[in-house]
mmCIF file of C-alpha atoms in Angstrom:
data_model
loop_
_atom_site.group_PDB
_atom_site.id
_atom_site.type_symbol
_atom_site.label_atom_id
_atom_site.label_comp_id
_atom_site.label_asym_id
_atom_site.label_seq_id
_atom_site.Cartn_x
_atom_site.Cartn_y
_atom_site.Cartn_z
ATOM 1 C CA MET M 1 -0.015 0.067 -0.158
ATOM 2 C CA ARG M 2 1.290 3.408 -0.882
ATOM 3 C CA ALA M 3 2.567 5.535 2.254
ATOM 4 C CA PHE M 4 0.795 8.965 2.689
ATOM 5 C CA LYS M 5 4.005 10.986 2.623
ATOM 6 C CA LYS M 6 2.512 14.440 2.876
ATOM 7 C CA PRO M 7 1.088 15.101 6.230
ATOM 8 C CA VAL M 8 -2.357 16.891 6.374
ATOM 9 C CA THR M 9 -2.232 20.717 6.836
ATOM 10 C CA LEU M 10 -5.255 22.527 8.477
ATOM 11 C CA GLY M 11 -6.096 26.236 8.629
ATOM 12 C CA LEU M 12 -6.874 27.151 12.116
ATOM 13 C CA VAL M 13 -9.447 30.125 12.793
ATOM 14 C CA VAL M 14 -10.811 31.206 16.159
ATOM 15 C CA GLY M 15 -14.045 32.916 15.732
ATOM 16 C CA SER M 16 -15.000 35.540 18.686
ATOM 17 C CA ARG M 17 -17.114 38.352 19.227
ATOM 18 C CA LEU M 18 -15.527 41.879 20.942
ATOM 19 C CA PHE M 19 -18.484 41.897 23.431
ATOM 20 C CA PHE M 20 -17.079 38.592 25.154
ATOM 21 C CA ASN M 21 -14.146 38.080 27.212
ATOM 22 C CA GLY M 22 -10.947 37.596 24.910
ATOM 23 C CA ALA M 23 -9.200 35.007 27.102
ATOM 24 C CA PRO M 24 -11.092 31.898 26.053
ATOM 25 C CA ALA M 25 -10.186 32.858 22.430
ATOM 26 C CA LEU M 26 -6.527 32.770 23.059
ATOM 27 C CA ALA M 27 -6.759 29.607 25.325
ATOM 28 C CA ALA M 28 -8.933 27.666 22.601
ATOM 29 C CA ARG M 29 -6.248 28.518 19.865
ATOM 30 C CA GLU M 30 -3.403 27.070 22.109
ATOM 31 C CA GLN M 31 -5.475 23.949 23.166
ATOM 32 C CA ALA M 32 -6.260 23.202 19.331
ATOM 33 C CA VAL M 33 -2.737 23.600 18.227
ATOM 34 C CA ALA M 34 -1.675 21.216 20.769
ATOM 35 C CA GLN M 35 -4.311 18.616 19.729
ATOM 36 C CA LEU M 36 -3.315 18.909 16.135
ATOM 37 C CA GLU M 37 0.417 18.626 16.949
ATOM 38 C CA LYS M 38 -0.359 15.470 19.026
ATOM 39 C CA LEU M 39 -2.004 13.983 16.014
ATOM 40 C CA GLY M 40 0.784 14.809 13.716
ATOM 41 C CA ILE M 41 -1.304 17.500 11.824
ATOM 42 C CA ALA M 42 0.375 20.587 10.490
ATOM 43 C CA VAL M 43 -1.373 23.967 11.234
ATOM 44 C CA LYS M 44 -1.401 27.028 9.193
ATOM 45 C CA THR M 45 -2.686 30.144 11.048
ATOM 46 C CA LEU M 46 -1.775 33.899 11.526
ATOM 47 C CA ALA M 47 0.221 34.641 14.648
ATOM 48 C CA ALA M 48 -1.896 35.419 17.676
ATOM 49 C CA ASP M 49 -0.927 39.075 17.647
ATOM 50 C CA ALA M 50 -2.297 39.528 14.097
ATOM 51 C CA THR M 51 -5.778 40.277 15.563
ATOM 52 C CA ASP M 52 -7.274 41.142 18.779
ATOM 53 C CA ASN M 53 -7.274 37.943 20.913
ATOM 54 C CA GLY M 54 -5.878 36.145 17.862
ATOM 55 C CA ALA M 55 -9.391 35.748 16.527
ATOM 56 C CA VAL M 56 -11.542 36.645 13.671
ATOM 57 C CA GLN M 57 -14.120 39.314 15.078
ATOM 58 C CA SER M 58 -14.703 41.599 12.020
ATOM 59 C CA ARG M 59 -14.784 41.734 8.254
ATOM 60 C CA LYS M 60 -11.419 43.182 8.515
ATOM 61 C CA ASP M 61 -9.975 40.187 10.333
ATOM 62 C CA ALA M 62 -11.965 37.706 7.960
ATOM 63 C CA ALA M 63 -10.184 39.557 5.081
ATOM 64 C CA LEU M 64 -6.768 39.239 6.718
ATOM 65 C CA TYR M 65 -7.229 35.573 7.432
ATOM 66 C CA GLY M 66 -9.115 34.976 4.174
ATOM 67 C CA ASP M 67 -5.976 36.439 2.242
ATOM 68 C CA PHE M 68 -3.540 34.442 4.325
ATOM 69 C CA PHE M 69 -5.236 31.271 3.638
ATOM 70 C CA ARG M 70 -5.607 31.999 -0.116
ATOM 71 C CA SER M 71 -1.848 32.548 -0.342
ATOM 72 C CA HIS M 72 -1.309 28.946 1.193
ATOM 73 C CA ARG M 73 -4.106 27.347 -0.817
ATOM 74 C CA ASP M 74 -1.739 24.656 -2.268
ATOM 75 C CA ASP M 75 -0.786 23.745 1.451
ATOM 76 C CA ILE M 76 -4.103 23.855 3.121
ATOM 77 C CA ASP M 77 -6.331 20.574 3.097
ATOM 78 C CA GLY M 78 -9.016 21.781 5.425
ATOM 79 C CA LEU M 79 -10.281 24.463 7.705
ATOM 80 C CA VAL M 80 -11.173 24.215 11.393
ATOM 81 C CA PHE M 81 -13.176 26.925 12.977
ATOM 82 C CA LEU M 82 -13.425 27.101 16.821
ATOM 83 C CA LEU M 83 -16.068 29.170 18.648
ATOM 84 C CA PRO M 84 -15.068 29.551 22.119
ATOM 85 C CA ASN M 85 -17.786 32.118 22.516
ATOM 86 C CA PHE M 86 -20.867 33.209 20.335
ATOM 87 C CA GLY M 87 -18.524 34.364 17.664
ATOM 88 C CA ASP M 88 -19.277 36.764 14.719
ATOM 89 C CA GLU M 89 -21.111 34.647 12.174
ATOM 90 C CA VAL M 90 -20.814 37.090 9.330
ATOM 91 C CA ALA M 91 -16.924 37.338 9.898
ATOM 92 C CA VAL M 92 -16.684 33.639 9.793
ATOM 93 C CA ALA M 93 -18.702 33.054 6.652
ATOM 94 C CA GLU M 94 -16.833 35.946 4.901
ATOM 95 C CA CYS M 95 -13.421 34.452 5.996
ATOM 96 C CA VAL M 96 -14.315 31.294 4.298
ATOM 97 C CA SER M 97 -15.568 33.065 1.031
ATOM 98 C CA ARG M 98 -12.564 35.309 0.927
ATOM 99 C CA ALA M 99 -10.095 32.321 1.207
ATOM 100 C CA ALA M 100 -12.170 30.462 -1.501
ATOM 101 C CA LEU M 101 -10.267 27.295 -0.921
ATOM 102 C CA ASN M 102 -12.951 24.913 -1.578
ATOM 103 C CA VAL M 103 -11.762 22.231 1.114
ATOM 104 C CA PRO M 104 -13.498 20.659 3.930
ATOM 105 C CA ILE M 105 -14.621 22.644 7.033
ATOM 106 C CA LEU M 106 -14.956 21.608 10.622
ATOM 107 C CA LEU M 107 -16.790 23.854 13.000
ATOM 108 C CA GLN M 108 -16.489 23.407 16.859
ATOM 109 C CA ALA M 109 -18.287 25.176 19.624
ATOM 110 C CA SER M 110 -17.162 25.207 23.399
ATOM 111 C CA ASN M 111 -19.204 24.348 26.319
ATOM 112 C CA ASP M 112 -20.283 27.041 28.740
ATOM 113 C CA GLU M 113 -19.339 26.336 32.498
ATOM 114 C CA VAL M 114 -22.469 26.380 34.610
ATOM 115 C CA ASP M 115 -20.666 28.373 37.283
ATOM 116 C CA LYS M 116 -19.194 30.875 34.818
ATOM 117 C CA VAL M 117 -22.211 32.594 33.116
ATOM 118 C CA ASP M 118 -21.917 36.002 34.250
ATOM 119 C CA VAL M 119 -20.988 38.797 31.894
ATOM 120 C CA GLN M 120 -17.297 38.361 32.162
ATOM 121 C CA HIS M 121 -17.130 34.591 31.793
ATOM 122 C CA ARG M 122 -20.049 33.339 29.604
ATOM 123 C CA ARG M 123 -19.551 31.995 26.157
ATOM 124 C CA ASP M 124 -22.759 31.235 24.499
ATOM 125 C CA ALA M 125 -21.176 29.328 21.955
ATOM 126 C CA PHE M 126 -24.283 26.971 21.724
ATOM 127 C CA CYS M 127 -26.380 29.723 20.117
ATOM 128 C CA GLY M 128 -23.253 31.157 18.148
ATOM 129 C CA LYS M 129 -22.937 27.841 16.470
ATOM 130 C CA ILE M 130 -26.420 27.803 15.225
ATOM 131 C CA SER M 131 -25.904 31.373 13.852
ATOM 132 C CA VAL M 132 -22.742 30.464 12.042
ATOM 133 C CA THR M 133 -24.200 27.403 10.538
ATOM 134 C CA ASN M 134 -27.132 29.364 9.493
ATOM 135 C CA ASN M 135 -24.855 31.829 7.546
ATOM 136 C CA PHE M 136 -22.999 28.810 6.241
ATOM 137 C CA TYR M 137 -26.168 27.536 4.569
ATOM 138 C CA GLN M 138 -26.955 31.046 3.563
ATOM 139 C CA TYR M 139 -23.487 31.307 1.696
ATOM 140 C CA GLY M 140 -23.826 27.719 0.367
ATOM 141 C CA ILE M 141 -20.708 26.668 2.477
ATOM 142 C CA ARG M 142 -20.627 22.962 3.222
ATOM 143 C CA PHE M 143 -19.234 21.965 6.549
ATOM 144 C CA THR M 144 -18.696 19.005 8.916
ATOM 145 C CA ASP M 145 -20.192 19.072 12.425
ATOM 146 C CA THR M 146 -18.457 17.751 15.548
ATOM 147 C CA SER M 147 -19.698 14.636 17.603
ATOM 148 C CA LEU M 148 -21.505 16.866 19.942
ATOM 149 C CA HIS M 149 -22.939 20.210 19.467
ATOM 150 C CA THR M 150 -20.533 21.753 22.030
ATOM 151 C CA LEU M 151 -17.332 20.269 23.524
ATOM 152 C CA ASP M 152 -14.187 21.140 25.032
ATOM 153 C CA VAL M 153 -11.462 21.998 22.483
ATOM 154 C CA ASP M 154 -8.818 20.122 24.687
ATOM 155 C CA GLY M 155 -11.154 17.165 25.373
ATOM 156 C CA GLU M 156 -10.857 13.687 24.000
ATOM 157 C CA VAL M 157 -14.101 13.741 21.970
ATOM 158 C CA PHE M 158 -12.603 16.743 19.916
ATOM 159 C CA GLY M 159 -9.458 15.085 19.487
ATOM 160 C CA GLY M 160 -11.286 12.101 17.956
ATOM 161 C CA ASP M 161 -13.345 14.656 15.764
ATOM 162 C CA LEU M 162 -10.018 16.170 14.348
ATOM 163 C CA ALA M 163 -8.495 12.831 13.675
ATOM 164 C CA ARG M 164 -11.639 11.971 11.666
ATOM 165 C CA PHE M 165 -11.768 15.377 9.849
ATOM 166 C CA ALA M 166 -8.132 14.865 8.955
ATOM 167 C CA ALA M 167 -8.927 11.547 7.174
ATOM 168 C CA VAL M 168 -11.689 13.304 5.288
ATOM 169 C CA CYS M 169 -9.490 15.981 4.136
ATOM 170 C CA ARG M 170 -6.658 13.355 3.192
ATOM 171 C CA THR M 171 -9.419 11.576 1.114
ATOM 172 C CA VAL M 172 -10.591 14.723 -0.637
ATOM 173 C CA ARG M 173 -6.894 15.611 -1.346
ATOM 174 C CA GLY M 174 -6.220 12.172 -2.766
ATOM 175 C CA LEU M 175 -9.362 12.391 -5.168
ATOM 176 C CA LYS M 176 -8.703 15.906 -6.529
ATOM 177 C CA ASN M 177 -7.481 15.545 -10.062
ATOM 178 C CA ALA M 178 -7.489 11.847 -9.707
ATOM 179 C CA ARG M 179 -7.363 9.632 -12.806
ATOM 180 C CA ILE M 180 -9.508 6.480 -12.556
ATOM 181 C CA GLY M 181 -9.081 3.555 -14.830
ATOM 182 C CA ALA M 182 -12.253 1.613 -16.061
ATOM 183 C CA ILE M 183 -11.876 -1.553 -17.650
ATOM 184 C CA GLY M 184 -14.675 -2.613 -19.959
ATOM 185 C CA ALA M 185 -18.361 -1.828 -19.596
ATOM 186 C CA ARG M 186 -20.483 -3.207 -16.920
ATOM 187 C CA THR M 187 -22.815 -6.136 -17.783
ATOM 188 C CA PRO M 188 -26.426 -5.151 -19.074
ATOM 189 C CA PRO M 189 -28.111 -6.649 -15.890
ATOM 190 C CA PHE M 190 -26.197 -4.764 -13.200
ATOM 191 C CA HIS M 191 -27.598 -1.227 -12.966
ATOM 192 C CA THR M 192 -26.077 -0.946 -9.603
ATOM 193 C CA MET M 193 -22.739 -0.464 -11.298
ATOM 194 C CA ARG M 194 -23.730 2.627 -13.208
ATOM 195 C CA TYR M 195 -22.157 5.767 -12.580
ATOM 196 C CA SER M 196 -21.731 9.272 -14.024
ATOM 197 C CA GLU M 197 -18.384 10.319 -15.503
ATOM 198 C CA LYS M 198 -19.942 13.911 -15.471
ATOM 199 C CA LEU M 199 -20.423 14.105 -11.943
ATOM 200 C CA LEU M 200 -16.981 12.782 -11.111
ATOM 201 C CA GLN M 201 -15.491 15.259 -13.635
ATOM 202 C CA ALA M 202 -17.213 18.014 -11.796
ATOM 203 C CA SER M 203 -15.296 16.967 -8.699
ATOM 204 C CA GLY M 204 -11.888 16.896 -10.836
ATOM 205 C CA ILE M 205 -11.934 13.318 -11.233
ATOM 206 C CA THR M 206 -11.171 11.930 -14.683
ATOM 207 C CA VAL M 207 -12.319 8.552 -16.012
ATOM 208 C CA VAL M 208 -9.866 6.721 -18.597
ATOM 209 C CA THR M 209 -11.494 3.646 -20.220
ATOM 210 C CA VAL M 210 -9.731 0.652 -21.755
ATOM 211 C CA ASP M 211 -11.467 -2.290 -23.558
ATOM 212 C CA LEU M 212 -11.451 -5.498 -21.469
ATOM 213 C CA SER M 213 -10.451 -7.279 -24.803
ATOM 214 C CA GLU M 214 -6.947 -5.174 -24.703
ATOM 215 C CA ILE M 215 -6.402 -6.497 -21.267
ATOM 216 C CA ILE M 216 -7.305 -10.155 -22.126
ATOM 217 C CA ALA M 217 -4.881 -9.883 -25.275
ATOM 218 C CA ALA M 218 -2.099 -8.309 -23.242
ATOM 219 C CA ALA M 219 -2.482 -11.095 -20.634
ATOM 220 C CA SER M 220 -2.612 -14.041 -23.058
ATOM 221 C CA THR M 221 0.010 -12.966 -25.681
ATOM 222 C CA THR M 222 2.716 -11.140 -23.725
ATOM 223 C CA LEU M 223 2.808 -13.092 -20.417
ATOM 224 C CA SER M 224 3.430 -16.568 -19.266
ATOM 225 C CA GLU M 225 4.602 -18.212 -16.030
ATOM 226 C CA ALA M 226 8.107 -17.686 -17.231
ATOM 227 C CA ASP M 227 7.760 -13.898 -16.528
ATOM 228 C CA SER M 228 9.178 -13.070 -13.220
ATOM 229 C CA ASP M 229 6.132 -10.735 -12.319
ATOM 230 C CA VAL M 230 3.666 -13.587 -12.958
ATOM 231 C CA LYS M 231 5.658 -15.970 -10.709
ATOM 232 C CA ALA M 232 5.655 -13.451 -7.995
ATOM 233 C CA LYS M 233 1.840 -12.935 -8.383
ATOM 234 C CA LEU M 234 1.289 -16.728 -8.251
ATOM 235 C CA ASP M 235 3.216 -16.900 -5.062
ATOM 236 C CA GLU M 236 0.910 -14.351 -3.725
ATOM 237 C CA ILE M 237 -2.182 -16.232 -4.919
ATOM 238 C CA PHE M 238 -0.969 -19.596 -3.334
ATOM 239 C CA ALA M 239 0.047 -17.970 -0.184
ATOM 240 C CA TYR M 240 -3.294 -16.261 0.451
ATOM 241 C CA GLY M 241 -5.444 -19.134 1.089
ATOM 242 C CA SER M 242 -6.236 -22.859 0.083
ATOM 243 C CA ILE M 243 -7.049 -23.485 -3.475
ATOM 244 C CA PRO M 244 -9.085 -26.703 -4.180
ATOM 245 C CA LYS M 245 -7.264 -29.207 -6.294
ATOM 246 C CA THR M 246 -10.028 -29.263 -8.890
ATOM 247 C CA ILE M 247 -8.807 -25.926 -10.160
ATOM 248 C CA LYS M 248 -6.120 -26.370 -12.699
ATOM 249 C CA ARG M 249 -2.803 -24.617 -12.157
ATOM 250 C CA GLU M 250 -3.160 -23.125 -15.841
ATOM 251 C CA ASN M 251 -6.327 -21.513 -14.801
ATOM 252 C CA ILE M 252 -4.626 -19.835 -11.719
ATOM 253 C CA ALA M 253 -1.719 -18.735 -14.058
ATOM 254 C CA LYS M 254 -4.334 -17.295 -16.383
ATOM 255 C CA GLN M 255 -5.715 -15.148 -13.368
ATOM 256 C CA ALA M 256 -2.217 -14.089 -12.448
ATOM 257 C CA CYS M 257 -1.438 -12.874 -16.010
ATOM 258 C CA PHE M 258 -4.562 -11.188 -16.012
ATOM 259 C CA SER M 259 -3.855 -9.356 -12.722
ATOM 260 C CA ILE M 260 -0.312 -8.320 -13.990
ATOM 261 C CA ALA M 261 -1.866 -7.054 -17.208
ATOM 262 C CA VAL M 262 -4.127 -5.006 -15.472
ATOM 263 C CA ASP M 263 -1.416 -3.457 -13.137
ATOM 264 C CA ARG M 264 0.791 -2.581 -16.091
#
C-alpha cells in the first residue's frame, strides 16, 4: 500500500465577538494547536497578535485571514473553525468566502461552564454555532459538524473529531485531479454498477477507459509463467489461501497473467 508521505495541513481560525471576554479565544487557539500537533497534523494560522485575541471578530479580520489562507491554498487541506464564545457569524462566513479554498470545514463550539455564566465569563457558543451554521447555509458553504453540538477543545472527543476530519481531508486531497481507470463496460443486468463520469469530472476526477479485450490480449499474448512478475503473483495467490485441487494450475496462471496485465 502506498504510504501517505505528505501530512495533512489544516488552517485554524478562532471565531470570537468583541463583546465577550477574549481570554477563552487565546486559550482555545493554544489547545487546538496542541491537539493537532499530538495527531501529527500541520497547522497554518496567523500569529496570535495579528488580530485582537488572535481571533476573527470583524470583516477586516476575515479579509486578513482569508487572504492568508488563499496565499497558502496549495498547502491547506481543510479549515477548522473554533467558537470559544458566540462568535461573529458574518466574519466567519466571509473568511471562508474570501479564502475560496473549496476544502472541507470543521466547525466546533465550546461548552459553557455552569458556574461561569456572568458577563465576564459566559461563552454562549451553543447559540453562536447555530448562527454560524445558518450563515453557512445562506452562503452555500458545506461543513462538517463535531460529534456533539458543544465540546471542550482540549477534550478527547474533539481530538477524535479532528482525527476523523483529517482523514476526510486526506481523502478529498487524494481524489482531487485523480485519474481512474475503467476496464470494460458493465454487464447489462447490473444497474447498480452505473455511475456518472460527468459528476466525477465536476469534482476533478477523470475517468480513463480501456476495453476488456485489450487487457485479455495483453495477458494471453505477452505474459506467461516464465515472467518474473507472474511468478511473484502466483506466489501471492497460493500464499493467500487454500485452492481446491479441482482448479487447474493453468487457470490460476491465467488469473495471475490477467492481474499483471491490469497492473501494467
